[in-house]
CSV table of C-alpha atoms in Angstrom, one decimal:
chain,number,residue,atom,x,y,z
A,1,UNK,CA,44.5,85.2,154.3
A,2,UNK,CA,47.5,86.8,154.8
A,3,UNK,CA,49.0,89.8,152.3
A,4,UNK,CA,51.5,88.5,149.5
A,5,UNK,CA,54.8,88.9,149.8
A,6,UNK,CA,57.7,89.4,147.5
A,7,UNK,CA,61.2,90.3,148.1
A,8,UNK,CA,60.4,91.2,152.1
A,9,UNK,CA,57.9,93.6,150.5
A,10,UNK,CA,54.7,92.8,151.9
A,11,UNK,CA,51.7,94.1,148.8
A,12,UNK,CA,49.6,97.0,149.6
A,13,UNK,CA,47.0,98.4,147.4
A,14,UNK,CA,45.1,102.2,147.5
A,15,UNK,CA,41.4,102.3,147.5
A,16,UNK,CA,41.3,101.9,144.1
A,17,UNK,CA,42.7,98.6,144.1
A,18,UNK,CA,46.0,100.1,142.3
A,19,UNK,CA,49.8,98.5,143.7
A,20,UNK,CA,51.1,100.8,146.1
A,21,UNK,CA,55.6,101.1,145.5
A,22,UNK,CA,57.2,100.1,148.5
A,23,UNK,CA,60.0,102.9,147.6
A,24,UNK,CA,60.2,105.6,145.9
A,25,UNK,CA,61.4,104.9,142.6
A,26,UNK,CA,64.6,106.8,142.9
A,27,UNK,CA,65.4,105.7,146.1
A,28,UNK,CA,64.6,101.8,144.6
A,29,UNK,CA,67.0,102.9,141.5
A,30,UNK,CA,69.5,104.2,143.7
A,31,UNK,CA,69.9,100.8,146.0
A,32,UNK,CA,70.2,98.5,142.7
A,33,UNK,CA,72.8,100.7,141.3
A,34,UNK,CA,74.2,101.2,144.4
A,35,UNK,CA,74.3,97.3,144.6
A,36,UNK,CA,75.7,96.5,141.4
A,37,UNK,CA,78.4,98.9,141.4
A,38,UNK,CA,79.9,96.7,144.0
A,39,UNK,CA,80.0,94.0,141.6
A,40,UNK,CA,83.6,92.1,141.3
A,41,UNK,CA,86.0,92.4,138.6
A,42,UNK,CA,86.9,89.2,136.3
A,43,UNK,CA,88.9,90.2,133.7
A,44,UNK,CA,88.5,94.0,133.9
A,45,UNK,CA,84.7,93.5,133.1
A,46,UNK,CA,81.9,93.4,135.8
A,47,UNK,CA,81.0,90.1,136.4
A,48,UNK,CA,77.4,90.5,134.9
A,49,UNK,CA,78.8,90.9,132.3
A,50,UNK,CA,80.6,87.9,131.4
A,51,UNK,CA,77.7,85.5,133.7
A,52,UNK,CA,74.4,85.5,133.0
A,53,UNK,CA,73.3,83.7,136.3
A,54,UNK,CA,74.3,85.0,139.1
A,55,UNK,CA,72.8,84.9,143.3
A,56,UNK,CA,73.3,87.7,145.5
A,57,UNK,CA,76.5,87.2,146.5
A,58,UNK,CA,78.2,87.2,142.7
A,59,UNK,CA,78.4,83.5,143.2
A,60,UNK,CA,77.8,81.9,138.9
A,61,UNK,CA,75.3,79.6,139.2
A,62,UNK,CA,76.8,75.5,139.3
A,63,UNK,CA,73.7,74.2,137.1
A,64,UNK,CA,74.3,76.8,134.1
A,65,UNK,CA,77.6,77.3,132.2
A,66,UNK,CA,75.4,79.2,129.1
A,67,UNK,CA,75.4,83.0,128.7
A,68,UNK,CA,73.5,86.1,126.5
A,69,UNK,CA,76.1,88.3,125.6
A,70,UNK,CA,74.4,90.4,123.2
A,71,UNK,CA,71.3,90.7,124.7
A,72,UNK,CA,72.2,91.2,128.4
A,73,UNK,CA,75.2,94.0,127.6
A,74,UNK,CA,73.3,95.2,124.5
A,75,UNK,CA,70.4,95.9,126.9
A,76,UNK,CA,72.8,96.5,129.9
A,77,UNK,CA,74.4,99.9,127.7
A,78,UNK,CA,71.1,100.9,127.3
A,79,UNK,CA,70.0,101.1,131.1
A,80,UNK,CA,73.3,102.6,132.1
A,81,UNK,CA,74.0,105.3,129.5
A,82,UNK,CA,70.5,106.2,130.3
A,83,UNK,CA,71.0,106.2,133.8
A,84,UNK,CA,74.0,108.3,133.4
A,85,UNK,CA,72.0,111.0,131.9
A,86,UNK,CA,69.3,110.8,134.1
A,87,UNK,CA,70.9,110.4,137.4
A,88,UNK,CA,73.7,112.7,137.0
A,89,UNK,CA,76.0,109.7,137.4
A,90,UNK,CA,78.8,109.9,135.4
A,91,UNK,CA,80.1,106.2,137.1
A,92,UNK,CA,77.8,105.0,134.7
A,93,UNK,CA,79.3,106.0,132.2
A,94,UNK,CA,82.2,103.5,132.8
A,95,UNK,CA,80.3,100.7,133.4
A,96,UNK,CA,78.4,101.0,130.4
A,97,UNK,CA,82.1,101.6,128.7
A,98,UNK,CA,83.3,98.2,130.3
A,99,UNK,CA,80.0,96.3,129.3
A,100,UNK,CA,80.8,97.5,125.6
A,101,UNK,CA,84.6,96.3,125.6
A,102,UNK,CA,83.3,93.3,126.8
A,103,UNK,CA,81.4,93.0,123.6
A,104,UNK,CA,84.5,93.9,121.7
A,105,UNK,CA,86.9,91.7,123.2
A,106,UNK,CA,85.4,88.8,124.0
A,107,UNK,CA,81.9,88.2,121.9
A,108,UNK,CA,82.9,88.2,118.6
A,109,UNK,CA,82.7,85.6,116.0
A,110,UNK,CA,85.7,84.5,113.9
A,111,UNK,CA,86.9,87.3,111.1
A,112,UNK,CA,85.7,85.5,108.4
A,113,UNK,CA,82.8,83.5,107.1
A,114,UNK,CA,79.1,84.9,106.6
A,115,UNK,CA,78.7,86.6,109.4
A,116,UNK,CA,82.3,87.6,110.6
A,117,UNK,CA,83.3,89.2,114.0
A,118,UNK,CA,79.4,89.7,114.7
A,119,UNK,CA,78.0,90.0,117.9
A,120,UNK,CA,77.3,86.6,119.2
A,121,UNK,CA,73.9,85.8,121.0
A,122,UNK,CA,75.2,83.1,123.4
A,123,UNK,CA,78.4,81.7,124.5
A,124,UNK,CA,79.8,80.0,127.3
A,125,UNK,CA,80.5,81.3,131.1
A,126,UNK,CA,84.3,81.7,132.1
A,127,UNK,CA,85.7,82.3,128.0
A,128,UNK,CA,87.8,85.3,127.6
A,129,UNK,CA,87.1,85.3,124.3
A,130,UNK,CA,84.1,83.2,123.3
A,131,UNK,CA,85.6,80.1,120.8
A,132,UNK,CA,84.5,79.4,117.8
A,133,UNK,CA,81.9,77.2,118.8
A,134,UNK,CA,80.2,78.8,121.6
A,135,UNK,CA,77.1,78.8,120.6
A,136,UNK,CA,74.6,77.5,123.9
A,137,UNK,CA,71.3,78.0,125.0
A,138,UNK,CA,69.0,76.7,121.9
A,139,UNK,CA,71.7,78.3,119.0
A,140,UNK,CA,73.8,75.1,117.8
A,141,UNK,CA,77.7,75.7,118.6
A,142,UNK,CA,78.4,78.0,115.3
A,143,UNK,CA,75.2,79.5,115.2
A,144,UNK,CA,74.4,83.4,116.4
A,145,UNK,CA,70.8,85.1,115.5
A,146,UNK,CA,71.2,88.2,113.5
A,147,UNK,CA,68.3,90.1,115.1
A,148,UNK,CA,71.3,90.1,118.6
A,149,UNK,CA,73.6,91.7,116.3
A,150,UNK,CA,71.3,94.7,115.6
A,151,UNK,CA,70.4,95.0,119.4
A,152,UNK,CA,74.7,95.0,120.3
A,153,UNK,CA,75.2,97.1,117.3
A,154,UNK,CA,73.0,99.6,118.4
A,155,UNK,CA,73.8,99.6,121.3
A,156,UNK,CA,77.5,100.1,120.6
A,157,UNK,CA,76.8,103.3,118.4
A,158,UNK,CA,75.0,104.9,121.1
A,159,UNK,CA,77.6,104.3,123.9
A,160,UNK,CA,80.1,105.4,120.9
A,161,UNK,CA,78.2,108.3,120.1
A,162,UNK,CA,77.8,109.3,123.8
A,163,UNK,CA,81.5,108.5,124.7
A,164,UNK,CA,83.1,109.8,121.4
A,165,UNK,CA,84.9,106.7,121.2
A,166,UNK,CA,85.3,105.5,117.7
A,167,UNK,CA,86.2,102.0,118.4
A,168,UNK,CA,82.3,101.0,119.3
A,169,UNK,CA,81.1,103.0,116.5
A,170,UNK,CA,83.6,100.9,114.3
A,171,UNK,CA,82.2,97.8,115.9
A,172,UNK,CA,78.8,99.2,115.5
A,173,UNK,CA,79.3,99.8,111.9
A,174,UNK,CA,80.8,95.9,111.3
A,175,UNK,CA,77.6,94.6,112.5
A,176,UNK,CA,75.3,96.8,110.3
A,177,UNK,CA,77.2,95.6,107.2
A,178,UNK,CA,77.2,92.2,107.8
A,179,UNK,CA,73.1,92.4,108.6
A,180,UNK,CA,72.6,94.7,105.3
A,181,UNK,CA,74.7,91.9,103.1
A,182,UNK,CA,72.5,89.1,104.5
A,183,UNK,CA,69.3,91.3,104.3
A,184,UNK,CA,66.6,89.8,102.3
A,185,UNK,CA,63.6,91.3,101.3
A,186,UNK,CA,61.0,89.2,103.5
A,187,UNK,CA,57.7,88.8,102.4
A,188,UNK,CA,54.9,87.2,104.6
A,189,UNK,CA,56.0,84.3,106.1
A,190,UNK,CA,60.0,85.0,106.4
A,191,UNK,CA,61.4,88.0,107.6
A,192,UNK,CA,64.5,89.8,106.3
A,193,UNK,CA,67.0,87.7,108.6
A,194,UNK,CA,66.2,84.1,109.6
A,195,UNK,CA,66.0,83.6,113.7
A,196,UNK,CA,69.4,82.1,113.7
A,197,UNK,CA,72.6,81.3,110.9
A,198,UNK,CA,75.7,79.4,110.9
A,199,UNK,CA,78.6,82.2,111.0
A,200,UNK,CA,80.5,80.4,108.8
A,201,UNK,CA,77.9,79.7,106.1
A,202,UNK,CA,75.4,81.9,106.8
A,203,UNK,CA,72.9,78.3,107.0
A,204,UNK,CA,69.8,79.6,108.2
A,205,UNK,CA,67.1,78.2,110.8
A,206,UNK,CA,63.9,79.7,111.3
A,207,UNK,CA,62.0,81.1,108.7
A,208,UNK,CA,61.0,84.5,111.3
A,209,UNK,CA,62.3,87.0,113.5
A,210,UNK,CA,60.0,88.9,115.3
A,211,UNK,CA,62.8,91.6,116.6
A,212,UNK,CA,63.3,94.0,113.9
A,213,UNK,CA,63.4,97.3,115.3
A,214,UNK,CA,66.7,97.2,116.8
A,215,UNK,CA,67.8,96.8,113.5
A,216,UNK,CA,66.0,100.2,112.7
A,217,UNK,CA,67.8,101.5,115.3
A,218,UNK,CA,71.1,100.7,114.4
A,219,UNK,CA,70.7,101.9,110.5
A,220,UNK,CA,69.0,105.3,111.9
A,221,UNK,CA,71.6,106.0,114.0
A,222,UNK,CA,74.2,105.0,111.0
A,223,UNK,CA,72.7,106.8,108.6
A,224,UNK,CA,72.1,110.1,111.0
A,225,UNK,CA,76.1,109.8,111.4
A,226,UNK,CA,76.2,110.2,107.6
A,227,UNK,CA,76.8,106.5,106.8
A,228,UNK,CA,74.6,106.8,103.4
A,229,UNK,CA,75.0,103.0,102.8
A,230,UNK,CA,72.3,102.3,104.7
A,231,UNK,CA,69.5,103.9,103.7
A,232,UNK,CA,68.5,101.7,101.0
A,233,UNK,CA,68.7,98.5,103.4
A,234,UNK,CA,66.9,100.7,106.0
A,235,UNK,CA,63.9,101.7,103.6
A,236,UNK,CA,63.8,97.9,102.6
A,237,UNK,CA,63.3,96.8,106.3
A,238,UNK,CA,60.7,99.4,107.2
A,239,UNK,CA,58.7,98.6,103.7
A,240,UNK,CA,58.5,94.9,105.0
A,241,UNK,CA,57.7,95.8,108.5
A,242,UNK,CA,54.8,98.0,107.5
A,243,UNK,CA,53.7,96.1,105.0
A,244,UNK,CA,53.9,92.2,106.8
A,245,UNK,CA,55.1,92.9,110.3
A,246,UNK,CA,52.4,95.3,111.7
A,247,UNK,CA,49.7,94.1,109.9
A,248,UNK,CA,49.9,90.8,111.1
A,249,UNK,CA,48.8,91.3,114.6
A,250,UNK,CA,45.3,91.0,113.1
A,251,UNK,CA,45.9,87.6,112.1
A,252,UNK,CA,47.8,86.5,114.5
A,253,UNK,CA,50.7,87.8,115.2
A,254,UNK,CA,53.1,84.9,113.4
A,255,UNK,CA,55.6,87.7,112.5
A,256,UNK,CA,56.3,87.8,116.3
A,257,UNK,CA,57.3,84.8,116.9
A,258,UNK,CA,61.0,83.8,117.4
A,259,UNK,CA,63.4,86.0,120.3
A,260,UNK,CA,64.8,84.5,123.6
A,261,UNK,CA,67.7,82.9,122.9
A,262,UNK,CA,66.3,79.7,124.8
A,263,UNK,CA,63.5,78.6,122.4
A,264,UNK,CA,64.0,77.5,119.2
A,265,UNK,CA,59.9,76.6,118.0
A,266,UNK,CA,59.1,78.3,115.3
A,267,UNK,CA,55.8,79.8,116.2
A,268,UNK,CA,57.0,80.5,119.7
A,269,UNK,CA,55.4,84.7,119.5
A,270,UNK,CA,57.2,86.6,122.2
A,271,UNK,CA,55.4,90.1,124.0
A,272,UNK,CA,59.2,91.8,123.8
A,273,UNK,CA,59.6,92.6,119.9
A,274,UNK,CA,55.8,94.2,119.4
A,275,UNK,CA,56.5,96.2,122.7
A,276,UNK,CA,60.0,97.1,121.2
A,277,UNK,CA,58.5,98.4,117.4
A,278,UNK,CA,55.7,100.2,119.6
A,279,UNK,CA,58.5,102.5,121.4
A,280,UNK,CA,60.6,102.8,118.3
A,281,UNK,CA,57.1,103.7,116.7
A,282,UNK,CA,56.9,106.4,119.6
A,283,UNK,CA,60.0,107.8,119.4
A,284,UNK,CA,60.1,107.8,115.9
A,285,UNK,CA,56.7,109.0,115.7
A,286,UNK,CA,56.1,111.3,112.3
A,287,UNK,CA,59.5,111.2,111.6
A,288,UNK,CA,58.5,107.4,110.5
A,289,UNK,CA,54.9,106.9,110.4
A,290,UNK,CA,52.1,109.1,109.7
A,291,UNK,CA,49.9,106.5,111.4
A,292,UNK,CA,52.2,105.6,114.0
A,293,UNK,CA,49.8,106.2,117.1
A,294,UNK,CA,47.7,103.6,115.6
A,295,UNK,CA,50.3,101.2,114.2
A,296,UNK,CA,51.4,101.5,118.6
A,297,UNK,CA,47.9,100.9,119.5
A,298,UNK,CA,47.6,98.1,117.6
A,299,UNK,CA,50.9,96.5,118.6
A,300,UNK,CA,50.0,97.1,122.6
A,301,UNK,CA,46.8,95.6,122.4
A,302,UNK,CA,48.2,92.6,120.6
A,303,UNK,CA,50.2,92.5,123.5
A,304,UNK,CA,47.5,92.8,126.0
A,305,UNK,CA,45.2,90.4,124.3
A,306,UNK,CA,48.0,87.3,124.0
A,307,UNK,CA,50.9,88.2,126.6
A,308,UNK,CA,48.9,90.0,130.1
A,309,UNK,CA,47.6,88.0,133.1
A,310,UNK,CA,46.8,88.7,136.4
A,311,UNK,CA,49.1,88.1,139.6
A,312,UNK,CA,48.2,89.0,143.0
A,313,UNK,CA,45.2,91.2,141.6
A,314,UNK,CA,48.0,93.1,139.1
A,315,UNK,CA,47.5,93.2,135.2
A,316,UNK,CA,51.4,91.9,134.9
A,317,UNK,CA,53.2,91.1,131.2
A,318,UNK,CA,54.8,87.6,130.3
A,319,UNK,CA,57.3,87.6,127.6
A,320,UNK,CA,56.6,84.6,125.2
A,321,UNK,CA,53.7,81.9,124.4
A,322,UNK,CA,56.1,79.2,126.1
A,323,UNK,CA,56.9,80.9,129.1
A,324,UNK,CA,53.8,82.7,131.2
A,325,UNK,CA,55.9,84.2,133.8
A,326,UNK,CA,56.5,88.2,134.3
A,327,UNK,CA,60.1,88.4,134.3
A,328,UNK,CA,61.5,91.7,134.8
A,329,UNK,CA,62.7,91.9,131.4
A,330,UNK,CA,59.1,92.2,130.0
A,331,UNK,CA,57.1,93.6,132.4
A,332,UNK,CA,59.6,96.6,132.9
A,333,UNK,CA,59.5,97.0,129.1
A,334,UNK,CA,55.3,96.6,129.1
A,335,UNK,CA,55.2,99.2,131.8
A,336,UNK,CA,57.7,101.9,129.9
A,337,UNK,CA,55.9,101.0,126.8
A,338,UNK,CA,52.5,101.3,128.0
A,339,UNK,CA,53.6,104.6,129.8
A,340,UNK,CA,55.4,106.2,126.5
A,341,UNK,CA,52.2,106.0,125.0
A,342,UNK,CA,49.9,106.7,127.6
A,343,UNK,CA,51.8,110.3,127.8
A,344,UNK,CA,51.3,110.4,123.8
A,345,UNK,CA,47.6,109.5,123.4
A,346,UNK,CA,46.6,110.8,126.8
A,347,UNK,CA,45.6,107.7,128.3
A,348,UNK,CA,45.5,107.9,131.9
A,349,UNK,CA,43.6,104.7,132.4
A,350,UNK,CA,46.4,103.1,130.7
A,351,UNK,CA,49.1,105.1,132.5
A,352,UNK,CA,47.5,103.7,135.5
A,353,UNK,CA,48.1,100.2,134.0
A,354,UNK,CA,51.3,101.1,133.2
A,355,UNK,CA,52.4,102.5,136.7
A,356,UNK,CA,51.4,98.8,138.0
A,357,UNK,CA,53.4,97.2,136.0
A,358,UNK,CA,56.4,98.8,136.8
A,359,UNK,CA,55.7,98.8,140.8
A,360,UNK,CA,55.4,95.0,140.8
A,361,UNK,CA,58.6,94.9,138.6
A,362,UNK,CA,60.6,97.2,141.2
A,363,UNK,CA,59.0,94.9,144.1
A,364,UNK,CA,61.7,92.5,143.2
A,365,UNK,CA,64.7,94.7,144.5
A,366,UNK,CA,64.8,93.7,148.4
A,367,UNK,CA,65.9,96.9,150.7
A,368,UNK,CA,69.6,96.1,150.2
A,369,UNK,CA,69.1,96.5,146.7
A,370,UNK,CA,69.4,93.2,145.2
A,371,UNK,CA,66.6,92.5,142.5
A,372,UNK,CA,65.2,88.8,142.1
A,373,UNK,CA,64.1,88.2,137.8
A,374,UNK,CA,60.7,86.8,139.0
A,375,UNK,CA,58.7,87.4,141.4
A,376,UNK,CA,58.3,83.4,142.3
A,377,UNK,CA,62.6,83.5,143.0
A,378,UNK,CA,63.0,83.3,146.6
A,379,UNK,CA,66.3,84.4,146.3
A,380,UNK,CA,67.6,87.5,144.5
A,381,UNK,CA,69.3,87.3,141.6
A,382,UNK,CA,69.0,84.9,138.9
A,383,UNK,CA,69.2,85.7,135.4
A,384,UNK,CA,70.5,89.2,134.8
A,385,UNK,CA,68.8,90.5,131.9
A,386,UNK,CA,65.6,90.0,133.8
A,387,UNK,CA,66.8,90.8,137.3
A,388,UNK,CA,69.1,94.2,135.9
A,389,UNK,CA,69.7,94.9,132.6
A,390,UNK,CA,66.9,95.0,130.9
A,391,UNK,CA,64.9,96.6,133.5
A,392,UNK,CA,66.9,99.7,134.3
A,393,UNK,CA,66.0,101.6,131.0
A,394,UNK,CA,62.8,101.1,131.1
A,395,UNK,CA,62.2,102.1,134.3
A,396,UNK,CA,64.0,105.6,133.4
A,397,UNK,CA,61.9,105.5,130.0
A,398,UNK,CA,58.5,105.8,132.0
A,399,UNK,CA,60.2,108.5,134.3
A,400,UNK,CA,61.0,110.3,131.4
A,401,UNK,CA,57.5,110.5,130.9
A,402,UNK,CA,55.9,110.6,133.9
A,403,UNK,CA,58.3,112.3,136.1
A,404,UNK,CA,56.0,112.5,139.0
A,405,UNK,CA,56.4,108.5,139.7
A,406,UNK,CA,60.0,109.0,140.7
């Protein structure tokens, strides 16, 4: 039988049985961003920016007209201010600068209504700005999901913060109010914010959103920039998330459910937001939680009990109960999770595991550089959150800790 294949990478495994890279990891980094700098323009903003499926040759896809603007630039600041710092690269530093005015200019919802010019979760390819009702994907035409608006808003005060440029910290800052006047207190079976709301009337659909720690994120960083406002709302969320949130991975889990912006069943769990609190946890660490070594135990092996599978003899990570694939998105963000706290407990069985993960991820960029989101694509590119910006960070987050695997 012959060796699998993916990417023109044929797999090859040590004595152990452990996923040999087929690059070093800097070299791998280097040819993606090497690649996507040579993205094309539309509109002054990358093209990944405005098109969230796109083949190797910057061509949109025919079949899709829907887009994640939130999540994919959110996510997309994140691996490129990163990468800035890490790589020396100060080029970076302007892409992650035009992937923010993207989010300024063209993403926001009307100024008035319930949730006014807030960071929308979908839209519509080829709309410079996003109308009224652009709403795609499983959010109905008006609808955005608060959760997106904490991962754009933080995302925003970080490139702001890093940039000194007040205008995404002013952005940054709109977002966090409208979430803190629509903050509820949660309780066990609804969580602050509902999965999705109406802009204009705030009308809410799903009862729980499982992504709350970006939302952490954005009042931290608010509140460390002296915004006082926030620390009541940001005490509130943390009291429900330690109190329901966490706790529920020993029933289940229901507190997970509800994130990609393509499902809309309510008990849909997803793998991405317990990986997401685990790092926040991590980072956070005593700062947050006295227990939070256990509180990230507990979320990774809910993770590894309900989400992990085996593919071509690797432990891999799928992101959702609906969708059993390891897209890039979530296994990248398994591997840097499983990493950050491998170098935290002292795990090296799990660092091993971790180390896996991420090598079958980076088998999806082909030696020009062009990453596939899936390992059963054919083709490179495809969606790209899962193909390039969600994948970048957390390949720079495990290098962070283990910077031997570079």
């Amino acid at each position: 039988m012959s060796a699998p294949v993916i990417a023109g990478h044929t797999l090859a495994f040590d004595g152990a049985g452990r996923l040999l890279p087929w690059s070093g990891w800097r070299r791998a980094l280097t040819l993606e961003m090497d690649y996507y700098r040579t993205c094309p323009l539309d509109h002054g903003y990358p093209r990944f920016a405005s098109e969230t499926f796109l083949d190797a040759d910057w061509r949109p896809s025919s079949a899709r007209d829907d887009i994640i603007p939130a999540t994919q630039n959110g996510l997309g600041i994140l691996s490129y201010v990163k990468y800035a710092a890490w790589a020396r690269a100060d080029w970076a530093l302007q892409t992650a600068r035009l992937l923010g005015e993207y989010l300024l200019n063209e993403t926001l919802t009307p100024p008035a209504g319930a949730y006014p010019s807030f960071t929308r979760s979908t839209g519509r390819r080829g709309r410079f700005p996003q109308p009224d009702d652009a709403g795609s994907q499983s959010d109905r035409p008006y609808e955005i999901e608060p959760d997106k608006g904490g991962i754009a808003g933080f995302a925003l005060a970080l490139l702001g913060s890093t940039l000194r440029e007040e205008k995404f910290l002013a952005q940054a800052l709109a977002n966090a109010r409208t979430l803190a006047r629509n903050q509820l207190p949660g309780d066990a079976e609804h969580s602050p914010w509902p999965f999705r709301a109406d802009h204009r009337s705030g009308e809410a659909r799903g009862l729980v959103s499982g992504n709350m720690s970006f939302v952490m994120r954005l009042y931290d960083e608010l509140v460390g920039a002296g915004h006082g406002e926030f620390e009541a709302p940001r005490a509130a969320l943390w009291r429900w998330i330690l109190q329901y949130q966490i706790p529920s991975v020993r029933s289940g889990g229901a507190l997970f459910a509800q994130f990609f912006e393509d499902h809309d069943t309510p008990t849909n769990r997803s793998a991405w937001a317990p990986l997401n609190l685990a790092r926040y946890l991590i980072e956070r660490r005593d700062a947050l939680d006295a227990d939070w070594l256990g509180h990230a135990r507990a979320l990774i092996e809910f993770t590894r009990d309900n989400f992990t599978h085996l593919e071509f003899g690797v432990r891999v990570c799928h992101e959702q109960d609906e969708d059993a694939q390891a897209w890039g998105g979530i296994n990248s963000t398994y591997g840097a999770v499983l990493a950050l706290y491998a170098k935290a407990a002292g795990d090296a069985e799990l660092a091993m595991d971790a180390r896996d993960a991420l090598n079958y991820t980076l088998h999806l960029i082909d030696a020009a550089g062009r990453p596939r989101d899936v390992a059963g694509n054919q083709n490179p590119g495809g969606w790209q959150e899962d193909a390039h910006t969600d994948v970048i960070h957390n390949v720079i987050d495990a290098l962070r800790a283990y910077p031997e695997w570079a």
